[in-house]
Amino acid sequence: MIPKVGAQLVRGLLMGAADVVPGVSGGTIALIVGIYETLIDQVRAGAKALGMLVRGNLRGFWKQVRGLDVTFLLPLAIGILLAVGGLASVLETQLEENPEEMAGLFFGLVAASVLIGWDLISVRTSTHLAVVLLVAVAIFFGLGFQSGPVTDPSPVVFVGAGALAICAMILPGISGSFILLMIGMYAAVIGAVDDRAFDDLALVGTGAVVGLALFSTLLGWLLDHHGDTVMAAMVGLMLGSLRVLWPWPNGVGVISEDESEVIDGTGLELPAGDELFGPVVLGMIGFVIVMVLAQIAKRLER
């Protein structure tokens, strides 16, 4: 029991750390460590319980809650919260001070995840390859558009940001942080985490709960009925998201120190000779880390 809970806590820490970074998804980490479909099933069951509670069906609610795997969900949630709370400031600093090197590391992580996702498709066909390419191209060009930072966002905007971000967090490929960056809410939400602005964080959390309940139900149904096609679309998401992880010129992009300016992270340039070594080495390290984690996950499943 204790080793299982400890391992799940570590998975949560990894997912939370990934979700803080624009361009890296906690869903990608869940896929790498072999818990993605179980996570979606558990979240969908939780959403069903929440729906029963809203309708006043207390007996059905408690029956559904008792069916949840607490040893799976609780340490995972604790790990995510600890990572987000503890690493937000550290990762933001690293993204500001070493943008190309950090982007190189994340590029390697996600590039390896593309291979793992493709391998998870049980019957690979030309149709699945077409889905991968279409989604990848759409995401690649879509990531070229992003908004300037929202100043003094209203409560409704915080709720909406939480709903959109949580949907991205459970999809491999696009991170919740990058969705926040695209809609101009990254600085506001990260600032709320750093400042412990619990009123704003409660609004984001409310949006996240609602968004997670609705989206996990849809995603769970799609995985049940069109699993290989959905996985192909997820591979396309990860492949297209590599645009924002290309290290040059600005890494994944950052928020300026006064949190009033977004530095674009979707530009594509070739590196100068002296800029090549660090990102490439870290990219290779990230790639190897993911492949090793995937092998460990396979052994744990046996």
GROMACS .gro file of C-alpha atoms in nm:
model
  302
    1MET     CA    1   0.000   0.000   0.000
    2ILE     CA    2   0.269   0.252   0.103
    3PRO     CA    3   0.486   0.194  -0.209
    4LYS     CA    4   0.176   0.232  -0.429
    5VAL     CA    5   0.076   0.558  -0.261
    6GLY     CA    6   0.433   0.688  -0.277
    7ALA     CA    7   0.461   0.606  -0.647
    8GLN     CA    8   0.131   0.781  -0.712
    9LEU     CA    9   0.248   1.087  -0.520
   10VAL     CA   10   0.557   1.103  -0.742
   11ARG     CA   11   0.336   1.078  -1.052
   12GLY     CA   12   0.133   1.369  -0.918
   13LEU     CA   13   0.446   1.575  -0.858
   14LEU     CA   14   0.558   1.511  -1.216
   15MET     CA   15   0.216   1.601  -1.357
   16GLY     CA   16   0.195   1.918  -1.148
   17ALA     CA   17   0.544   2.025  -1.252
   18ALA     CA   18   0.452   1.970  -1.617
   19ASP     CA   19   0.129   2.168  -1.589
   20VAL     CA   20   0.315   2.476  -1.462
   21VAL     CA   21   0.522   2.493  -1.781
   22PRO     CA   22   0.371   2.644  -2.098
   23GLY     CA   23   0.394   2.374  -2.366
   24VAL     CA   24   0.418   2.065  -2.143
   25SER     CA   25   0.101   1.884  -2.038
   26GLY     CA   26   0.027   1.687  -1.725
   27GLY     CA   27  -0.172   1.460  -1.955
   28THR     CA   28   0.152   1.383  -2.138
   29ILE     CA   29   0.311   1.274  -1.809
   30ALA     CA   30   0.006   1.058  -1.728
   31LEU     CA   31   0.046   0.893  -2.067
   32ILE     CA   32   0.419   0.836  -2.014
   33VAL     CA   33   0.377   0.671  -1.671
   34GLY     CA   34   0.090   0.451  -1.787
   35ILE     CA   35  -0.205   0.592  -1.588
   36TYR     CA   36  -0.383   0.802  -1.851
   37GLU     CA   37  -0.693   0.591  -1.920
   38THR     CA   38  -0.732   0.501  -1.552
   39LEU     CA   39  -0.713   0.870  -1.466
   40ILE     CA   40  -0.984   0.958  -1.718
   41ASP     CA   41  -1.207   0.675  -1.590
   42GLN     CA   42  -1.167   0.790  -1.228
   43VAL     CA   43  -1.230   1.154  -1.312
   44ARG     CA   44  -1.536   1.057  -1.515
   45ALA     CA   45  -1.668   0.856  -1.219
   46GLY     CA   46  -1.609   1.157  -0.995
   47ALA     CA   47  -1.796   1.378  -1.240
   48LYS     CA   48  -2.088   1.136  -1.233
   49ALA     CA   49  -2.091   1.151  -0.852
   50LEU     CA   50  -2.088   1.531  -0.864
   51GLY     CA   51  -2.384   1.528  -1.102
   52MET     CA   52  -2.580   1.307  -0.863
   53LEU     CA   53  -2.503   1.543  -0.575
   54VAL     CA   54  -2.624   1.844  -0.774
   55ARG     CA   55  -2.949   1.659  -0.853
   56GLY     CA   56  -2.997   1.575  -0.484
   57ASN     CA   57  -2.943   1.200  -0.525
   58LEU     CA   58  -2.741   1.151  -0.206
   59ARG     CA   59  -2.767   0.772  -0.207
   60GLY     CA   60  -2.637   0.750  -0.562
   61PHE     CA   61  -2.369   1.007  -0.481
   62TRP     CA   62  -2.227   0.810  -0.187
   63LYS     CA   63  -2.245   0.484  -0.381
   64GLN     CA   64  -2.047   0.642  -0.665
   65VAL     CA   65  -1.795   0.798  -0.424
   66ARG     CA   66  -1.733   0.463  -0.253
   67GLY     CA   67  -1.644   0.320  -0.593
   68LEU     CA   68  -1.362   0.569  -0.645
   69ASP     CA   69  -1.003   0.452  -0.598
   70VAL     CA   70  -0.890   0.687  -0.321
   71THR     CA   71  -0.538   0.541  -0.318
   72PHE     CA   72  -0.512   0.641  -0.685
   73LEU     CA   73  -0.675   0.985  -0.677
   74LEU     CA   74  -0.576   1.135  -0.340
   75PRO     CA   75  -0.194   1.103  -0.360
   76LEU     CA   76  -0.208   1.207  -0.725
   77ALA     CA   77  -0.404   1.523  -0.638
   78ILE     CA   78  -0.174   1.602  -0.343
   79GLY     CA   79   0.133   1.564  -0.564
   80ILE     CA   80  -0.012   1.793  -0.830
   81LEU     CA   81  -0.102   2.062  -0.576
   82LEU     CA   82   0.239   2.042  -0.406
   83ALA     CA   83   0.420   2.072  -0.737
   84VAL     CA   84   0.210   2.364  -0.862
   85GLY     CA   85   0.243   2.550  -0.532
   86GLY     CA   86   0.612   2.477  -0.483
   87LEU     CA   87   0.747   2.495  -0.836
   88ALA     CA   88   0.554   2.782  -0.995
   89SER     CA   89   0.806   3.044  -0.887
   90VAL     CA   90   1.113   2.822  -0.951
   91LEU     CA   91   1.008   2.721  -1.301
   92GLU     CA   92   0.906   3.074  -1.392
   93THR     CA   93   1.254   3.193  -1.289
   94GLN     CA   94   1.425   2.920  -1.493
   95LEU     CA   95   1.211   3.001  -1.796
   96GLU     CA   96   1.316   3.365  -1.766
   97GLU     CA   97   1.687   3.302  -1.703
   98ASN     CA   98   1.750   2.991  -1.918
   99PRO     CA   99   1.469   2.987  -2.178
  100GLU     CA  100   1.647   2.800  -2.457
  101GLU     CA  101   1.792   2.531  -2.231
  102MET     CA  102   1.458   2.469  -2.058
  103ALA     CA  103   1.280   2.454  -2.393
  104GLY     CA  104   1.536   2.201  -2.517
  105LEU     CA  105   1.465   1.978  -2.217
  106PHE     CA  106   1.088   2.000  -2.269
  107PHE     CA  107   1.125   1.944  -2.644
  108GLY     CA  108   1.300   1.614  -2.574
  109LEU     CA  109   1.032   1.511  -2.323
  110VAL     CA  110   0.745   1.572  -2.563
  111ALA     CA  111   0.925   1.431  -2.870
  112ALA     CA  112   0.967   1.100  -2.688
  113SER     CA  113   0.603   1.116  -2.580
  114VAL     CA  114   0.498   1.133  -2.946
  115LEU     CA  115   0.664   0.795  -3.006
  116ILE     CA  116   0.504   0.646  -2.696
  117GLY     CA  117   0.159   0.771  -2.794
  118TRP     CA  118   0.193   0.629  -3.146
  119ASP     CA  119   0.297   0.294  -2.999
  120LEU     CA  120  -0.020   0.289  -2.784
  121ILE     CA  121  -0.244   0.279  -3.093
  122SER     CA  122  -0.342  -0.087  -3.108
  123VAL     CA  123  -0.410  -0.105  -3.484
  124ARG     CA  124  -0.224   0.164  -3.677
  125THR     CA  125  -0.367   0.250  -4.020
  126SER     CA  126  -0.325   0.520  -4.283
  127THR     CA  127  -0.637   0.685  -4.140
  128HIS     CA  128  -0.469   0.720  -3.801
  129LEU     CA  129  -0.159   0.865  -3.966
  130ALA     CA  130  -0.380   1.117  -4.150
  131VAL     CA  131  -0.545   1.217  -3.820
  132VAL     CA  132  -0.202   1.268  -3.661
  133LEU     CA  133  -0.083   1.489  -3.946
  134LEU     CA  134  -0.404   1.694  -3.973
  135VAL     CA  135  -0.419   1.765  -3.600
  136ALA     CA  136  -0.046   1.838  -3.585
  137VAL     CA  137  -0.064   2.090  -3.871
  138ALA     CA  138  -0.372   2.260  -3.721
  139ILE     CA  139  -0.211   2.289  -3.378
  140PHE     CA  140   0.123   2.401  -3.525
  141PHE     CA  141  -0.038   2.698  -3.700
  142GLY     CA  142  -0.292   2.762  -3.424
  143LEU     CA  143  -0.016   2.805  -3.168
  144GLY     CA  144   0.112   3.102  -3.365
  145PHE     CA  145  -0.176   3.307  -3.230
  146GLN     CA  146  -0.187   3.434  -2.872
  147SER     CA  147  -0.329   3.728  -2.680
  148GLY     CA  148  -0.161   3.996  -2.476
  149PRO     CA  149  -0.198   3.968  -2.099
  150VAL     CA  150  -0.537   4.045  -1.946
  151THR     CA  151  -0.516   4.323  -1.690
  152ASP     CA  152  -0.748   4.313  -1.387
  153PRO     CA  153  -0.952   4.008  -1.498
  154SER     CA  154  -1.308   3.974  -1.370
  155PRO     CA  155  -1.429   3.673  -1.165
  156VAL     CA  156  -1.602   3.529  -1.472
  157VAL     CA  157  -1.274   3.543  -1.665
  158PHE     CA  158  -1.093   3.355  -1.385
  159VAL     CA  159  -1.363   3.085  -1.388
  160GLY     CA  160  -1.347   3.054  -1.767
  161ALA     CA  161  -0.968   3.037  -1.760
  162GLY     CA  162  -0.980   2.753  -1.508
  163ALA     CA  163  -1.228   2.557  -1.721
  164LEU     CA  164  -1.021   2.592  -2.039
  165ALA     CA  165  -0.691   2.519  -1.866
  166ILE     CA  166  -0.811   2.199  -1.698
  167CYS     CA  167  -0.936   2.062  -2.030
  168ALA     CA  168  -0.589   2.114  -2.175
  169MET     CA  169  -0.420   1.968  -1.867
  170ILE     CA  170  -0.580   1.626  -1.916
  171LEU     CA  171  -0.498   1.619  -2.288
  172PRO     CA  172  -0.148   1.511  -2.386
  173GLY     CA  173   0.019   1.780  -2.591
  174ILE     CA  174  -0.116   2.124  -2.506
  175SER     CA  175  -0.065   2.233  -2.148
  176GLY     CA  176  -0.308   2.429  -1.937
  177SER     CA  177  -0.035   2.687  -1.886
  178PHE     CA  178  -0.002   2.745  -2.258
  179ILE     CA  179  -0.378   2.783  -2.298
  180LEU     CA  180  -0.358   3.049  -2.025
  181LEU     CA  181  -0.073   3.211  -2.216
  182MET     CA  182  -0.275   3.211  -2.539
  183ILE     CA  183  -0.578   3.378  -2.376
  184GLY     CA  184  -0.363   3.625  -2.182
  185MET     CA  185  -0.429   3.481  -1.835
  186TYR     CA  186  -0.094   3.312  -1.757
  187ALA     CA  187   0.050   3.609  -1.568
  188ALA     CA  188  -0.270   3.659  -1.367
  189VAL     CA  189  -0.300   3.294  -1.260
  190ILE     CA  190   0.071   3.242  -1.185
  191GLY     CA  191   0.065   3.571  -0.994
  192ALA     CA  192  -0.231   3.446  -0.790
  193VAL     CA  193  -0.038   3.127  -0.705
  194ASP     CA  194   0.276   3.319  -0.607
  195ASP     CA  195   0.078   3.574  -0.402
  196ARG     CA  196  -0.149   3.310  -0.242
  197ALA     CA  197  -0.452   3.506  -0.366
  198PHE     CA  198  -0.699   3.243  -0.252
  199ASP     CA  199  -1.009   3.430  -0.370
  200ASP     CA  200  -0.883   3.431  -0.729
  201LEU     CA  201  -0.756   3.073  -0.697
  202ALA     CA  202  -1.099   2.963  -0.574
  203LEU     CA  203  -1.254   3.106  -0.890
  204VAL     CA  204  -0.999   2.924  -1.107
  205GLY     CA  205  -1.066   2.606  -0.910
  206THR     CA  206  -1.441   2.638  -0.960
  207GLY     CA  207  -1.394   2.667  -1.333
  208ALA     CA  208  -1.154   2.371  -1.326
  209VAL     CA  209  -1.404   2.147  -1.145
  210VAL     CA  210  -1.685   2.230  -1.387
  211GLY     CA  211  -1.462   2.198  -1.693
  212LEU     CA  212  -1.312   1.871  -1.571
  213ALA     CA  213  -1.653   1.719  -1.500
  214LEU     CA  214  -1.789   1.803  -1.845
  215PHE     CA  215  -1.479   1.733  -2.052
  216SER     CA  216  -1.374   1.409  -1.880
  217THR     CA  217  -1.717   1.259  -1.950
  218LEU     CA  218  -1.687   1.341  -2.320
  219LEU     CA  219  -1.325   1.227  -2.341
  220GLY     CA  220  -1.398   0.903  -2.157
  221TRP     CA  221  -1.680   0.821  -2.401
  222LEU     CA  222  -1.455   0.894  -2.698
  223LEU     CA  223  -1.178   0.672  -2.558
  224ASP     CA  224  -1.427   0.390  -2.503
  225HIS     CA  225  -1.576   0.407  -2.853
  226HIS     CA  226  -1.297   0.549  -3.071
  227GLY     CA  227  -0.984   0.482  -2.866
  228ASP     CA  228  -0.729   0.450  -3.146
  229THR     CA  229  -0.857   0.757  -3.332
  230VAL     CA  230  -0.854   0.963  -3.012
  231MET     CA  231  -0.500   0.848  -2.938
  232ALA     CA  232  -0.396   0.945  -3.291
  233ALA     CA  233  -0.543   1.292  -3.233
  234MET     CA  234  -0.348   1.316  -2.906
  235VAL     CA  235  -0.027   1.223  -3.087
  236GLY     CA  236  -0.105   1.503  -3.332
  237LEU     CA  237  -0.156   1.742  -3.041
  238MET     CA  238   0.184   1.656  -2.899
  239LEU     CA  239   0.353   1.674  -3.238
  240GLY     CA  240   0.202   2.014  -3.320
  241SER     CA  241   0.281   2.151  -2.974
  242LEU     CA  242   0.653   2.105  -3.042
  243ARG     CA  243   0.634   2.446  -3.211
  244VAL     CA  244   0.614   2.626  -2.879
  245LEU     CA  245   0.896   2.409  -2.741
  246TRP     CA  246   1.143   2.489  -3.021
  247PRO     CA  247   1.424   2.650  -2.818
  248TRP     CA  248   1.508   2.939  -3.049
  249PRO     CA  249   1.464   3.237  -3.026
  250ASN     CA  250   1.284   3.262  -2.688
  251GLY     CA  251   1.234   2.911  -2.554
  252VAL     CA  252   0.871   2.855  -2.457
  253GLY     CA  253   0.819   3.229  -2.404
  254VAL     CA  254   0.797   3.401  -2.068
  255ILE     CA  255   0.627   3.682  -1.885
  256SER     CA  256   0.840   3.989  -1.830
  257GLU     CA  257   0.938   4.077  -1.474
  258ASP     CA  258   0.666   4.339  -1.437
  259GLU     CA  259   0.411   4.080  -1.567
  260SER     CA  260   0.284   4.325  -1.828
  261GLU     CA  261   0.443   4.181  -2.141
  262VAL     CA  262   0.429   3.841  -2.307
  263ILE     CA  263   0.754   3.744  -2.478
  264ASP     CA  264   0.654   3.528  -2.772
  265GLY     CA  265   0.757   3.163  -2.753
  266THR     CA  266   0.625   3.046  -3.090
  267GLY     CA  267   0.894   3.198  -3.311
  268LEU     CA  268   1.105   2.962  -3.520
  269GLU     CA  269   1.471   3.045  -3.582
  270LEU     CA  270   1.790   2.850  -3.642
  271PRO     CA  271   2.041   2.868  -3.355
  272ALA     CA  272   2.380   3.030  -3.365
  273GLY     CA  273   2.668   2.790  -3.308
  274ASP     CA  274   2.721   2.885  -2.944
  275GLU     CA  275   2.347   2.844  -2.869
  276LEU     CA  276   2.324   2.484  -2.984
  277PHE     CA  277   2.502   2.272  -2.724
  278GLY     CA  278   2.296   2.325  -2.406
  279PRO     CA  279   1.946   2.283  -2.552
  280VAL     CA  280   2.048   1.981  -2.762
  281VAL     CA  281   2.213   1.800  -2.470
  282LEU     CA  282   1.918   1.870  -2.240
  283GLY     CA  283   1.679   1.764  -2.516
  284MET     CA  284   1.857   1.429  -2.542
  285ILE     CA  285   1.844   1.392  -2.163
  286GLY     CA  286   1.470   1.467  -2.164
  287PHE     CA  287   1.414   1.212  -2.441
  288VAL     CA  288   1.601   0.941  -2.250
  289ILE     CA  289   1.416   1.022  -1.925
  290VAL     CA  290   1.079   0.968  -2.093
  291MET     CA  291   1.182   0.641  -2.257
  292VAL     CA  292   1.315   0.510  -1.925
  293LEU     CA  293   0.995   0.614  -1.744
  294ALA     CA  294   0.790   0.439  -2.010
  295GLN     CA  295   0.985   0.115  -1.962
  296ILE     CA  296   0.944   0.138  -1.585
  297ALA     CA  297   0.570   0.195  -1.628
  298LYS     CA  298   0.542  -0.115  -1.849
  299ARG     CA  299   0.716  -0.326  -1.587
  300LEU     CA  300   0.488  -0.195  -1.312
  301GLU     CA  301   0.182  -0.292  -1.519
  302ARG     CA  302   0.295  -0.656  -1.551
   0.00000   0.00000   0.00000
